[in-house]
Amino acid sequence: KQSILLRARIAFLAVFLFASAIVGRLFYIQLVQGTYWKKAAEVARLKYKPIKATRGNIYGDHGSLLATSLPFYRVALDPCIVDDATLQKDIGVLSQRLANFYRDKSAAAYQKSIQKARQTKRRYLILNKKQISDQDRKQMKQWPIFCLGRFKGGVIFDKVEKRFQPFRGLAARTIGYINANEYGAGLEYSFNPSLKGTDGKALHQKIVGGKWKMLYNGSVAQPIHGYDLETTIDINLQDTVHSSLLKVLQASQAAYGCAIIMEGKTGEIKAIV
């Protein structure tokens, strides 16, 4: 009995010491090293991310615009920024405006999602994945809460640029394209180093949901926008040659064809299809 009792006491003492060591370690990490680990966690959630430079325009003869980058925006909200009184007063009107604009869900649904995000301290809520034009953005900036701006109202307009060719199919192959891997064809690809500019960078913080939020703390390095490219393409001649070649191809049932107009004195290419 004494042997069993001794072993039980030893086992109890071992468990007690082990538990005490764990508790002691917890207190040490929490109280002594707490500040260090909090800073380490903040650093782990910080990252420099690029700010895309605006791509340069491509012009034809006499300044006709052949390709440009148009700004579009995705609307998000930090619901924790606006004060309680303003939110309570204006959230109904804002939700109704969102419902009328996007027409995908009711005003009550928008209001519920904003209130839930505020309760859970979610710092980045995408209100709708649909991208809006710059004109729509200017209109939204007059809405309740949104009119207070980013730092008082919490509204976030994430900019997304899209390449646009006003004349669509005219000179499309000559203008060309560039993909995400910077591979493509035509002028967009050949003059990409000059057109693309130099991206800037800004410090971002990782928030709930795996999203990144830009920190406006003086760490922003502004991008340098790309150069514009002027060509000798005459869009009126291009239209004429395009239509003429298409008629010949259809009449002769040809698979493909090519037509070029060159200025004899200068060698400038005025149209190429």
Coordinates of C-alpha atoms in Angstrom, one line a residue:
K1 CA 0.0 0.0 0.0
Q2 CA 2.8 2.4 0.8
S3 CA 4.4 1.6 -2.6
I4 CA 1.2 2.3 -4.4
L5 CA 0.6 5.5 -2.5
L6 CA 4.1 6.7 -3.2
R7 CA 3.8 6.1 -6.9
A8 CA 0.4 7.9 -6.9
R9 CA 1.9 10.9 -5.2
I10 CA 4.8 10.9 -7.6
A11 CA 2.4 10.7 -10.6
F12 CA 0.2 13.5 -9.1
L13 CA 3.3 15.7 -8.5
A14 CA 4.5 15.1 -12.1
V15 CA 1.1 16.1 -13.5
F16 CA 1.0 19.2 -11.1
L17 CA 4.5 20.3 -12.2
F18 CA 3.6 19.8 -15.9
A19 CA 0.4 21.8 -15.5
S20 CA 2.2 24.5 -13.6
A21 CA 4.8 24.7 -16.3
I22 CA 2.1 25.2 -19.0
V23 CA 0.3 27.9 -16.9
G24 CA 3.6 29.6 -16.2
R25 CA 4.6 29.6 -19.8
L26 CA 1.2 31.1 -20.8
F27 CA 1.6 33.9 -18.3
Y28 CA 5.2 34.5 -19.5
I29 CA 4.0 34.8 -23.2
Q30 CA 1.0 36.8 -22.3
L31 CA 2.5 39.3 -19.9
V32 CA 6.2 39.4 -20.5
Q33 CA 6.4 38.8 -24.3
G34 CA 2.9 40.1 -25.1
T35 CA 4.0 43.3 -26.7
Y36 CA 6.6 41.5 -28.9
W37 CA 4.1 38.9 -30.2
K38 CA 1.5 41.6 -30.9
K39 CA 3.9 43.5 -33.0
A40 CA 5.0 40.3 -34.8
A41 CA 1.4 39.6 -35.6
E42 CA 0.8 43.1 -37.0
V43 CA 3.9 42.8 -39.2
A44 CA 2.7 39.4 -40.5
R45 CA -0.5 41.1 -41.6
L46 CA 1.3 43.9 -43.4
K47 CA 2.5 43.7 -47.0
Y48 CA 3.5 46.1 -49.7
K49 CA 1.3 45.7 -52.8
P50 CA 1.5 47.4 -56.2
I51 CA -0.6 50.3 -57.3
K52 CA -1.1 49.8 -61.1
A53 CA 0.0 52.6 -63.3
T54 CA -2.4 53.9 -65.9
R55 CA -1.5 52.6 -69.3
G56 CA -0.8 55.1 -72.0
N57 CA -3.3 55.9 -74.8
I58 CA -2.8 54.9 -78.5
Y59 CA -3.7 57.6 -81.0
G60 CA -4.2 57.6 -84.7
D61 CA -3.5 60.4 -87.2
H62 CA -5.0 63.8 -86.3
G63 CA -5.4 62.7 -82.6
S64 CA -8.1 60.1 -83.1
L65 CA -8.2 57.8 -80.0
L66 CA -7.5 54.1 -80.9
A67 CA -7.1 52.6 -77.5
T68 CA -7.4 53.9 -73.9
S69 CA -7.8 52.6 -70.3
L70 CA -11.2 53.3 -68.7
P71 CA -11.5 53.3 -64.9
F72 CA -14.1 51.1 -63.3
Y73 CA -14.7 50.7 -59.6
R74 CA -15.9 48.0 -57.2
V75 CA -17.7 49.5 -54.2
A76 CA -16.8 48.4 -50.7
L77 CA -17.4 49.7 -47.2
D78 CA -15.7 49.7 -43.8
P79 CA -18.9 49.8 -41.6
C80 CA -16.9 50.3 -38.4
I81 CA -15.8 53.9 -39.3
V82 CA -19.1 55.8 -39.4
D83 CA -20.4 56.9 -36.1
D84 CA -23.5 55.3 -34.5
A85 CA -25.8 58.4 -34.9
T86 CA -25.1 58.9 -38.6
L87 CA -25.4 55.2 -39.3
Q88 CA -28.7 54.9 -37.5
K89 CA -30.1 58.0 -39.3
D90 CA -28.9 57.3 -42.9
I91 CA -28.5 53.5 -43.3
G92 CA -32.1 53.1 -44.5
V93 CA -31.7 55.7 -47.2
L94 CA -28.3 54.3 -48.3
S95 CA -29.6 50.7 -48.4
Q96 CA -32.6 51.8 -50.6
R97 CA -30.2 53.6 -53.0
L98 CA -28.0 50.5 -53.3
A99 CA -31.1 48.3 -53.9
N100 CA -32.4 50.7 -56.6
F101 CA -29.0 51.0 -58.3
Y102 CA -27.9 47.3 -58.4
R103 CA -31.4 45.7 -58.5
D104 CA -30.1 42.4 -57.2
K105 CA -31.5 42.4 -53.6
S106 CA -33.8 44.3 -51.4
A107 CA -32.9 47.4 -49.3
A108 CA -33.5 45.3 -46.1
A109 CA -30.9 42.8 -47.3
Y110 CA -28.3 45.5 -47.8
Q111 CA -29.1 47.0 -44.4
K112 CA -28.8 43.7 -42.7
S113 CA -25.4 42.9 -44.3
I114 CA -24.0 46.3 -43.3
Q115 CA -25.2 46.0 -39.7
K116 CA -23.9 42.4 -39.4
A117 CA -20.5 43.5 -40.7
R118 CA -20.4 46.3 -38.2
Q119 CA -21.4 44.0 -35.3
T120 CA -18.7 41.5 -36.2
K121 CA -16.2 44.3 -36.7
R122 CA -15.6 43.4 -40.3
R123 CA -13.4 46.1 -41.9
Y124 CA -14.0 45.4 -45.6
L125 CA -17.4 44.6 -46.9
I126 CA -17.9 44.3 -50.7
L127 CA -21.4 45.8 -51.3
N128 CA -21.6 44.4 -54.8
K129 CA -19.2 42.6 -57.1
K130 CA -20.5 44.5 -60.2
Q131 CA -18.1 47.2 -61.4
I132 CA -19.3 50.7 -61.9
S133 CA -18.2 53.5 -64.2
D134 CA -16.5 56.7 -63.0
Q135 CA -19.8 58.6 -63.6
D136 CA -21.6 56.2 -61.3
R137 CA -18.9 56.7 -58.7
K138 CA -19.3 60.5 -58.8
Q139 CA -23.1 60.0 -58.3
M140 CA -22.6 57.6 -55.4
K141 CA -20.3 60.0 -53.6
Q142 CA -23.4 62.2 -53.1
W143 CA -25.3 59.5 -51.2
P144 CA -25.8 59.5 -47.4
I145 CA -22.7 58.1 -45.5
F146 CA -20.8 57.8 -48.8
C147 CA -20.7 61.6 -49.0
L148 CA -18.5 61.6 -45.8
G149 CA -15.7 60.0 -47.7
R150 CA -13.3 57.2 -46.9
F151 CA -12.1 58.4 -43.5
K152 CA -15.4 59.4 -42.0
G153 CA -18.0 57.3 -43.9
G154 CA -15.8 54.3 -44.7
V155 CA -16.7 54.0 -48.4
I156 CA -14.0 52.4 -50.5
F157 CA -13.9 52.6 -54.4
D158 CA -11.4 50.0 -55.6
K159 CA -10.2 51.0 -59.0
V160 CA -10.0 48.5 -61.9
E161 CA -8.9 49.7 -65.3
K162 CA -10.1 48.1 -68.5
R163 CA -8.6 48.5 -72.0
F164 CA -11.1 50.0 -74.5
Q165 CA -10.9 50.4 -78.3
P166 CA -13.5 53.0 -79.4
F167 CA -13.6 51.8 -83.0
R168 CA -13.8 48.1 -82.0
G169 CA -12.8 46.0 -85.0
L170 CA -11.1 48.8 -86.9
A171 CA -7.3 48.3 -86.8
A172 CA -7.8 45.8 -84.0
R173 CA -5.0 43.5 -85.1
T174 CA -2.6 46.4 -85.6
I175 CA -3.5 47.9 -82.2
G176 CA -3.2 44.4 -80.7
Y177 CA -3.5 43.4 -77.1
I178 CA -1.5 42.5 -74.0
N179 CA -2.5 39.9 -71.4
A180 CA -1.8 39.5 -67.7
N181 CA 1.5 37.8 -68.5
E182 CA 2.6 40.7 -70.7
Y183 CA 2.4 38.7 -73.8
G184 CA 0.3 39.7 -76.8
A185 CA 0.4 41.2 -80.3
G186 CA 0.4 44.5 -82.2
L187 CA 1.3 47.9 -81.0
E188 CA 0.2 47.1 -77.4
Y189 CA 2.8 44.3 -77.2
S190 CA 5.6 45.9 -79.2
F191 CA 5.5 49.2 -77.2
N192 CA 4.5 47.7 -73.9
P193 CA 7.6 48.9 -71.9
S194 CA 6.7 52.5 -72.8
L195 CA 2.9 52.2 -72.6
K196 CA 2.6 50.4 -69.2
G197 CA 4.4 52.9 -67.1
T198 CA 5.9 52.1 -63.6
D199 CA 3.7 50.7 -60.9
G200 CA 3.6 52.4 -57.5
K201 CA 3.3 50.6 -54.1
A202 CA 1.5 51.0 -50.8
L203 CA 1.3 49.3 -47.5
H204 CA -1.7 47.0 -47.1
Q205 CA -3.1 45.3 -44.0
K206 CA -4.7 41.9 -44.1
I207 CA -8.2 42.0 -42.6
V208 CA -11.1 39.5 -41.9
G209 CA -11.9 37.3 -44.9
G210 CA -8.4 37.3 -46.4
K211 CA -8.9 40.8 -48.0
W212 CA -6.2 43.5 -48.1
K213 CA -6.9 47.1 -47.1
M214 CA -4.6 50.0 -48.1
L215 CA -3.2 52.0 -45.2
Y216 CA -3.0 55.7 -45.9
N217 CA -0.1 56.4 -43.6
G218 CA 2.4 58.1 -45.9
S219 CA 3.8 54.9 -47.2
V220 CA 2.2 55.3 -50.6
A221 CA 4.6 55.5 -53.6
Q222 CA 2.6 57.0 -56.5
P223 CA 2.7 55.2 -59.8
I224 CA 4.2 56.8 -62.9
H225 CA 1.7 56.6 -65.8
G226 CA 2.7 55.2 -69.2
Y227 CA 3.6 57.2 -72.3
D228 CA 1.0 57.8 -75.0
L229 CA 1.7 56.4 -78.5
E230 CA 1.0 58.4 -81.7
T231 CA 0.6 56.4 -84.9
T232 CA 0.0 57.4 -88.6
I233 CA -3.3 55.4 -88.9
D234 CA -6.0 57.5 -90.5
I235 CA -9.2 56.0 -89.0
N236 CA -11.4 57.2 -92.0
L237 CA -9.1 55.5 -94.5
Q238 CA -8.9 52.5 -92.2
D239 CA -12.7 52.2 -92.2
T240 CA -12.8 52.4 -96.0
V241 CA -10.1 49.8 -96.5
H242 CA -11.7 47.5 -93.9
S243 CA -15.1 47.6 -95.6
S244 CA -13.6 47.2 -99.1
L245 CA -11.5 44.2 -98.2
L246 CA -14.4 42.6 -96.4
K247 CA -16.6 42.9 -99.5
V248 CA -13.9 41.3 -101.7
L249 CA -13.3 38.4 -99.3
Q250 CA -17.1 37.7 -99.1
A251 CA -17.5 38.0 -102.9
S252 CA -14.6 35.7 -103.7
Q253 CA -15.2 33.4 -100.6
A254 CA -11.5 33.9 -99.7
A255 CA -10.2 32.7 -96.3
Y256 CA -8.1 35.8 -95.7
G257 CA -6.6 38.9 -97.3
C258 CA -4.5 42.0 -96.6
A259 CA -4.6 45.6 -97.8
I260 CA -2.3 48.5 -96.9
I261 CA -2.3 52.2 -97.8
M262 CA 1.0 54.0 -97.6
E263 CA 1.8 57.7 -98.0
G264 CA 4.2 57.6 -101.0
K265 CA 6.2 60.7 -100.0
T266 CA 6.8 59.8 -96.3
G267 CA 6.3 56.0 -96.1
E268 CA 3.7 56.5 -93.4
I269 CA 1.2 53.7 -93.1
K270 CA -2.3 55.2 -93.2
A271 CA -4.3 52.0 -93.1
I272 CA -3.6 48.3 -92.7
V273 CA -6.1 45.5 -92.7

